[in-house]
mmCIF file of C-alpha atoms in Angstrom:
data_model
loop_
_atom_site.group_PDB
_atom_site.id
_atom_site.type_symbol
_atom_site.label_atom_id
_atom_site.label_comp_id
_atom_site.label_asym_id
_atom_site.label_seq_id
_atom_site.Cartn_x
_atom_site.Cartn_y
_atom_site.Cartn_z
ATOM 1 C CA UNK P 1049 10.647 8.873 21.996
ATOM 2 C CA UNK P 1050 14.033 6.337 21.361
ATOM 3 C CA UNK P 1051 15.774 5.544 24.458
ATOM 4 C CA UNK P 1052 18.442 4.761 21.766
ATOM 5 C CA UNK P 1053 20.807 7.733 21.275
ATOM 6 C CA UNK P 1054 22.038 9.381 19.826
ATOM 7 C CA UNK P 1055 18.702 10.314 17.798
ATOM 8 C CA UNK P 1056 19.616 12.577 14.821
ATOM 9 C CA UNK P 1057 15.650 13.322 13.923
ATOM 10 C CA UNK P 1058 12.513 11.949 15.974
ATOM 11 C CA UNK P 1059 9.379 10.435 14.128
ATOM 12 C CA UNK P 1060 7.045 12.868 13.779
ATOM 13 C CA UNK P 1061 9.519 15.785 12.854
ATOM 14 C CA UNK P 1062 9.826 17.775 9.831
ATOM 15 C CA UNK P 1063 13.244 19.499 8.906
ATOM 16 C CA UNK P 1064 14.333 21.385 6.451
ATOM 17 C CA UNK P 1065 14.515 19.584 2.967
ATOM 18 C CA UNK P 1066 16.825 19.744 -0.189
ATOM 19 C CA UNK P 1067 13.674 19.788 -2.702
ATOM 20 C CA UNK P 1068 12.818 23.058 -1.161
ATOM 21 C CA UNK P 1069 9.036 22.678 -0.085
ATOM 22 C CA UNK P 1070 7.933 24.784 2.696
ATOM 23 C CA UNK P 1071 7.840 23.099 6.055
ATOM 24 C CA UNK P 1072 4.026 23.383 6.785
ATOM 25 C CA UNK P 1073 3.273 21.974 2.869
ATOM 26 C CA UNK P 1074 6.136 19.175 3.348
ATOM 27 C CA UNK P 1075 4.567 18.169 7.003
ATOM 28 C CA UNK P 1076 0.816 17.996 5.735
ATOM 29 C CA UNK P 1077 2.444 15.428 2.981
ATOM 30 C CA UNK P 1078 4.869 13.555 5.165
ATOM 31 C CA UNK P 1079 1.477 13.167 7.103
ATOM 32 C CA UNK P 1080 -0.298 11.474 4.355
ATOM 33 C CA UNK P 1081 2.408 9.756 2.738
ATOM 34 C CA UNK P 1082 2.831 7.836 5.886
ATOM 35 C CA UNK P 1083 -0.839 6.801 6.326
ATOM 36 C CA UNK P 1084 -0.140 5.474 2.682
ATOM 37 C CA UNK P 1085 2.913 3.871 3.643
ATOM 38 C CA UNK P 1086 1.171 2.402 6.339
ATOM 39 C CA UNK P 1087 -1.655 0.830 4.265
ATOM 40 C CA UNK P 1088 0.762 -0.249 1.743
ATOM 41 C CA UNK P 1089 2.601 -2.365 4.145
ATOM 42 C CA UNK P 1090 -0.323 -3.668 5.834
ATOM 43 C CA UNK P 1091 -1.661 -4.482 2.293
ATOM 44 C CA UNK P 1092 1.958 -6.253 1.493
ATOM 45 C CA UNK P 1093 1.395 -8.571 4.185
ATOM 46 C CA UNK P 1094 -2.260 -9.074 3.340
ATOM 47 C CA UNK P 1095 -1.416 -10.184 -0.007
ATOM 48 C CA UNK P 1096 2.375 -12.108 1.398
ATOM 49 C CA UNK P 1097 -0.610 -14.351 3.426
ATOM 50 C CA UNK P 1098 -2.631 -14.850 0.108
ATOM 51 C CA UNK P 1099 0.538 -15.676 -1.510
ATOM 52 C CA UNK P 1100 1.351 -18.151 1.080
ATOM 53 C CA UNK P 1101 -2.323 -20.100 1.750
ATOM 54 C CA UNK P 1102 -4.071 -20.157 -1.795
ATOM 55 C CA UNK P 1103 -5.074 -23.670 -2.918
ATOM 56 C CA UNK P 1104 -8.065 -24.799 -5.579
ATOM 57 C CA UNK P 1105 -7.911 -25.045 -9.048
ATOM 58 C CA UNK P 1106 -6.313 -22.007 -10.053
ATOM 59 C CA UNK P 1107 -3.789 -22.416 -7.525
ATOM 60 C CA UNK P 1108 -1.027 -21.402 -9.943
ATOM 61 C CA UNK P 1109 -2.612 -18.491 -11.035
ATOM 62 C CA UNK P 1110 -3.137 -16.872 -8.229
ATOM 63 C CA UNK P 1111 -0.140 -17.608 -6.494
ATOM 64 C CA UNK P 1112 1.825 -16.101 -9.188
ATOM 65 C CA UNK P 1113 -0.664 -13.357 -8.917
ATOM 66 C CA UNK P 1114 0.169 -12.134 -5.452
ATOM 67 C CA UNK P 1115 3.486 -12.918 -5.700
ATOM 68 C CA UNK P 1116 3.889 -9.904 -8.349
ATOM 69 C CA UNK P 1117 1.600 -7.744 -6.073
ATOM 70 C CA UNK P 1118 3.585 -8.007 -2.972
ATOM 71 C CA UNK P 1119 6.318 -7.334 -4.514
ATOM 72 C CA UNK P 1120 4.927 -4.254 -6.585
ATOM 73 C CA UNK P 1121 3.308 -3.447 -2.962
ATOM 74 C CA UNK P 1122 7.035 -3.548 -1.503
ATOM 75 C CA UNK P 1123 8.791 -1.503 -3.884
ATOM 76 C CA UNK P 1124 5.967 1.311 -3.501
ATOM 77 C CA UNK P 1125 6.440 1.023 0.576
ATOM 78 C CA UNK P 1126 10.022 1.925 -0.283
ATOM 79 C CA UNK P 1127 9.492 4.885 -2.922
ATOM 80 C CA UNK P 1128 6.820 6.158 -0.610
ATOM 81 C CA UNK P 1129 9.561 5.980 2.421
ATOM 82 C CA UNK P 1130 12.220 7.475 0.192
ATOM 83 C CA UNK P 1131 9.839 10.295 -0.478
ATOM 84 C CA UNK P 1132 8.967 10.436 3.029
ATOM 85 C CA UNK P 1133 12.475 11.030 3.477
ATOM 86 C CA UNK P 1134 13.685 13.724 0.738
ATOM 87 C CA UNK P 1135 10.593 16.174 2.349
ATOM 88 C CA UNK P 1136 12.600 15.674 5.686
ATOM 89 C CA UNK P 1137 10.796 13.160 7.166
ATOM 90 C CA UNK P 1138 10.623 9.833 8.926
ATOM 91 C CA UNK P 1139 9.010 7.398 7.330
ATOM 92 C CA UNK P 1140 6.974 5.153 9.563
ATOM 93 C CA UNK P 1141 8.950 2.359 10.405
ATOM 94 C CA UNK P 1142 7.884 -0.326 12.914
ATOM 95 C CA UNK P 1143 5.250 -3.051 11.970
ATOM 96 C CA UNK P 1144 3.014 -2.621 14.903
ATOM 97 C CA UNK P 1145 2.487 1.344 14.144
ATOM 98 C CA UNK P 1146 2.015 0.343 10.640
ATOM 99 C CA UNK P 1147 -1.083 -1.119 11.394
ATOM 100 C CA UNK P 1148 -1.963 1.418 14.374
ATOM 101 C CA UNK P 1149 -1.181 4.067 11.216
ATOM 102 C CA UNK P 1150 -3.236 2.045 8.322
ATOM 103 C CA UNK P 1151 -6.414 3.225 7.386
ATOM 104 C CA UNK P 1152 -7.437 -0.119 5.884
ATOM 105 C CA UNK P 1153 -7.682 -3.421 8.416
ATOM 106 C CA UNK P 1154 -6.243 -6.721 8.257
ATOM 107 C CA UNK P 1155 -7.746 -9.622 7.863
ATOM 108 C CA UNK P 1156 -7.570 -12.412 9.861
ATOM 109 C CA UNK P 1157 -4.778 -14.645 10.540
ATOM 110 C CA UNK P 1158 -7.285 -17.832 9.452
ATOM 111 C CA UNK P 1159 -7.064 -19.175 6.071
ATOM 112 C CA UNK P 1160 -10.080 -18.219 4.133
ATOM 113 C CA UNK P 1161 -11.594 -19.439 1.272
ATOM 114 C CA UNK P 1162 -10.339 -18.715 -2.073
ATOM 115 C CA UNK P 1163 -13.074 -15.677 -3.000
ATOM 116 C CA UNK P 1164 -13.466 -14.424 0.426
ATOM 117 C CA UNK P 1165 -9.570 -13.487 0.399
ATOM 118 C CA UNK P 1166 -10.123 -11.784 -2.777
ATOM 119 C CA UNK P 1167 -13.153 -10.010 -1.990
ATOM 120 C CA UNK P 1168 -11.077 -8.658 0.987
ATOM 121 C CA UNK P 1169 -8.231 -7.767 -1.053
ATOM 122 C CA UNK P 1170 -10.889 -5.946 -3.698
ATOM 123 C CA UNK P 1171 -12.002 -4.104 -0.428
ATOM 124 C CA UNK P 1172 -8.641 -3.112 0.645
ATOM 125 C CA UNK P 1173 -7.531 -1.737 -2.958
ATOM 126 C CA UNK P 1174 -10.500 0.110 -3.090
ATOM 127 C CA UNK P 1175 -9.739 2.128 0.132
ATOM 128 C CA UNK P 1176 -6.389 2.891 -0.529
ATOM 129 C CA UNK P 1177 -7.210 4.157 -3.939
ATOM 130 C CA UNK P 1178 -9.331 6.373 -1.905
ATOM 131 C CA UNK P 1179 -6.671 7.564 0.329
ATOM 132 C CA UNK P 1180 -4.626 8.118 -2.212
ATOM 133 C CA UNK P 1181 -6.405 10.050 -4.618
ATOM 134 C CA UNK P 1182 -7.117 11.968 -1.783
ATOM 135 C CA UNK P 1183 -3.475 12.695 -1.220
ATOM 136 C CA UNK P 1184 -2.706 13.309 -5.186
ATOM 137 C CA UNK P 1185 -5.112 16.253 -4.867
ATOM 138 C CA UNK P 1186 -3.405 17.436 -1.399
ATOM 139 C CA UNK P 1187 0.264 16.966 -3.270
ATOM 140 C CA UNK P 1188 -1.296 19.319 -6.322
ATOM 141 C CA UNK P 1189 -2.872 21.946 -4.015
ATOM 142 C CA UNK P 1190 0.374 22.082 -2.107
ATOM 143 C CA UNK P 1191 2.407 22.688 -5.254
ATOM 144 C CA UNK P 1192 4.538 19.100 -4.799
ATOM 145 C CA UNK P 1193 3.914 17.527 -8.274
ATOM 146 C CA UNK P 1194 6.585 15.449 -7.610
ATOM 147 C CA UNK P 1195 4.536 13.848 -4.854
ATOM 148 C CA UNK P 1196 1.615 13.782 -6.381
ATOM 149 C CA UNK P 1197 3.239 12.125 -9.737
ATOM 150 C CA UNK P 1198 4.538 9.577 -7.748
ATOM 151 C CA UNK P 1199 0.874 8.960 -6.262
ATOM 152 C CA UNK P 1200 -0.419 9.173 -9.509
ATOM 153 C CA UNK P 1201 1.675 6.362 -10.570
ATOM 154 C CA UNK P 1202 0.851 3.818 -7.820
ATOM 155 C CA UNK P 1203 -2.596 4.729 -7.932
ATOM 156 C CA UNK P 1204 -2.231 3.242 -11.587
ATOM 157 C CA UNK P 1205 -0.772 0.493 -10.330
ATOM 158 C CA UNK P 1206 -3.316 0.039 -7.355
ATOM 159 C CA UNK P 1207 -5.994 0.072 -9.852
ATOM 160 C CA UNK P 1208 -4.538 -2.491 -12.459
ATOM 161 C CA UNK P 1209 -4.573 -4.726 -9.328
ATOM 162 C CA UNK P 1210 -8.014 -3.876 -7.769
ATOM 163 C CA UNK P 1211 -9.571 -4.763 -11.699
ATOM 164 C CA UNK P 1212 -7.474 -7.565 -11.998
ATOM 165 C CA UNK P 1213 -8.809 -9.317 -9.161
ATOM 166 C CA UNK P 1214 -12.326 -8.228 -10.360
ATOM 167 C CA UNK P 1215 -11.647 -10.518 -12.968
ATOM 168 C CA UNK P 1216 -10.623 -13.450 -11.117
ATOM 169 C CA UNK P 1217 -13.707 -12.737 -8.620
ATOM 170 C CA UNK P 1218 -16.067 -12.565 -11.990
ATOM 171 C CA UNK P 1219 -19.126 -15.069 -11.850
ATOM 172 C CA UNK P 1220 -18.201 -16.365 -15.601
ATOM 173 C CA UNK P 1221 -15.399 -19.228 -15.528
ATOM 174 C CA UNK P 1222 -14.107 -21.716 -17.443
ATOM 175 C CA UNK P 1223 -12.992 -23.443 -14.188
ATOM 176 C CA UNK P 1224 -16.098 -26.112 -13.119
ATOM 177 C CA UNK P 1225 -16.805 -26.046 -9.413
#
């Protein structure tokens, strides 16, 4: 609980919401729209490090690479908050519970080769794809196809990603070692 006051809703609360989805439905998705929010973020800064510590021969590439993906992995952090929101919830909020909250794990702070870091961002797509086909089935069953369209679209977008870096990861380059 915030010693800061006055609190108008605590984390963790559901209340009442304009969009008009029952309270238990809207809590079970404010539930897993968190833990996607969560891995989002921890993904954002995954890929900010990438962004950062790349080097080698297709230096360029890449770094232009996650820059677009941190920032596509940003702006669905803040639709997924927003949505978080209009069911009348809070969204999670402070870094270190954002981890705490992620289903997927960090890397380490080291900087790693080139196709290790990749391999590790191929691993983290693929588990939040998991989560959050999981959770586009939940938003169905619960009647919020808002929700789940919204899923549905950054699962799209988490999948262009997790095959575009199976590209970049493939054995067959032009680029000699």
């Amino acid at each position: 609980m915030s010693s800061q006051k006055p609190v108008t809703q605590e984390f963790g609360t559901v209340e009442e919401n304009a969009v008009r989805l029952d309270q238990d439905k809207a809590e079970q998705l404010v539930d897993a729209l968190n833990t996607d929010l969560a891995a989002t973020e921890v993904l954002y800064h995954q890929l900010r490090k990438h962004h950062w510590t790349v080097n080698g021969a297709q230096y360029r590439d890449l770094h232009l690479f996650y820059e677009e993906a941190y920032e596509d992995a940003s702006e669905a952090a803040d639709h997924l908050g927003e949505r978080v929101q209009a069911l009348g919830g809070v969204p999670i909020n402070r870094p270190a519970d954002f981890q705490d909250r992620s289903p997927v794990e960090p890397e380490q702070e080291d900087i790693l080769e080139v196709r290790t870091m990749m391999k590790n961002d191929e691993e983290m797509y693929g588990d939040i794809i998991e989560r959050v086909r999981e959770h586009v089935e939940l938003a169905e069953n619960l009647g919020d196809y808002a929700t789940s369209e919204l899923l549905r679209e950054q699962l799209e977008e988490l999948e262009e990603y997790a095959h575009e870096i199976e590209h970049f990861l493939a054995e067959d380059s032009l680029t000699k070692w």
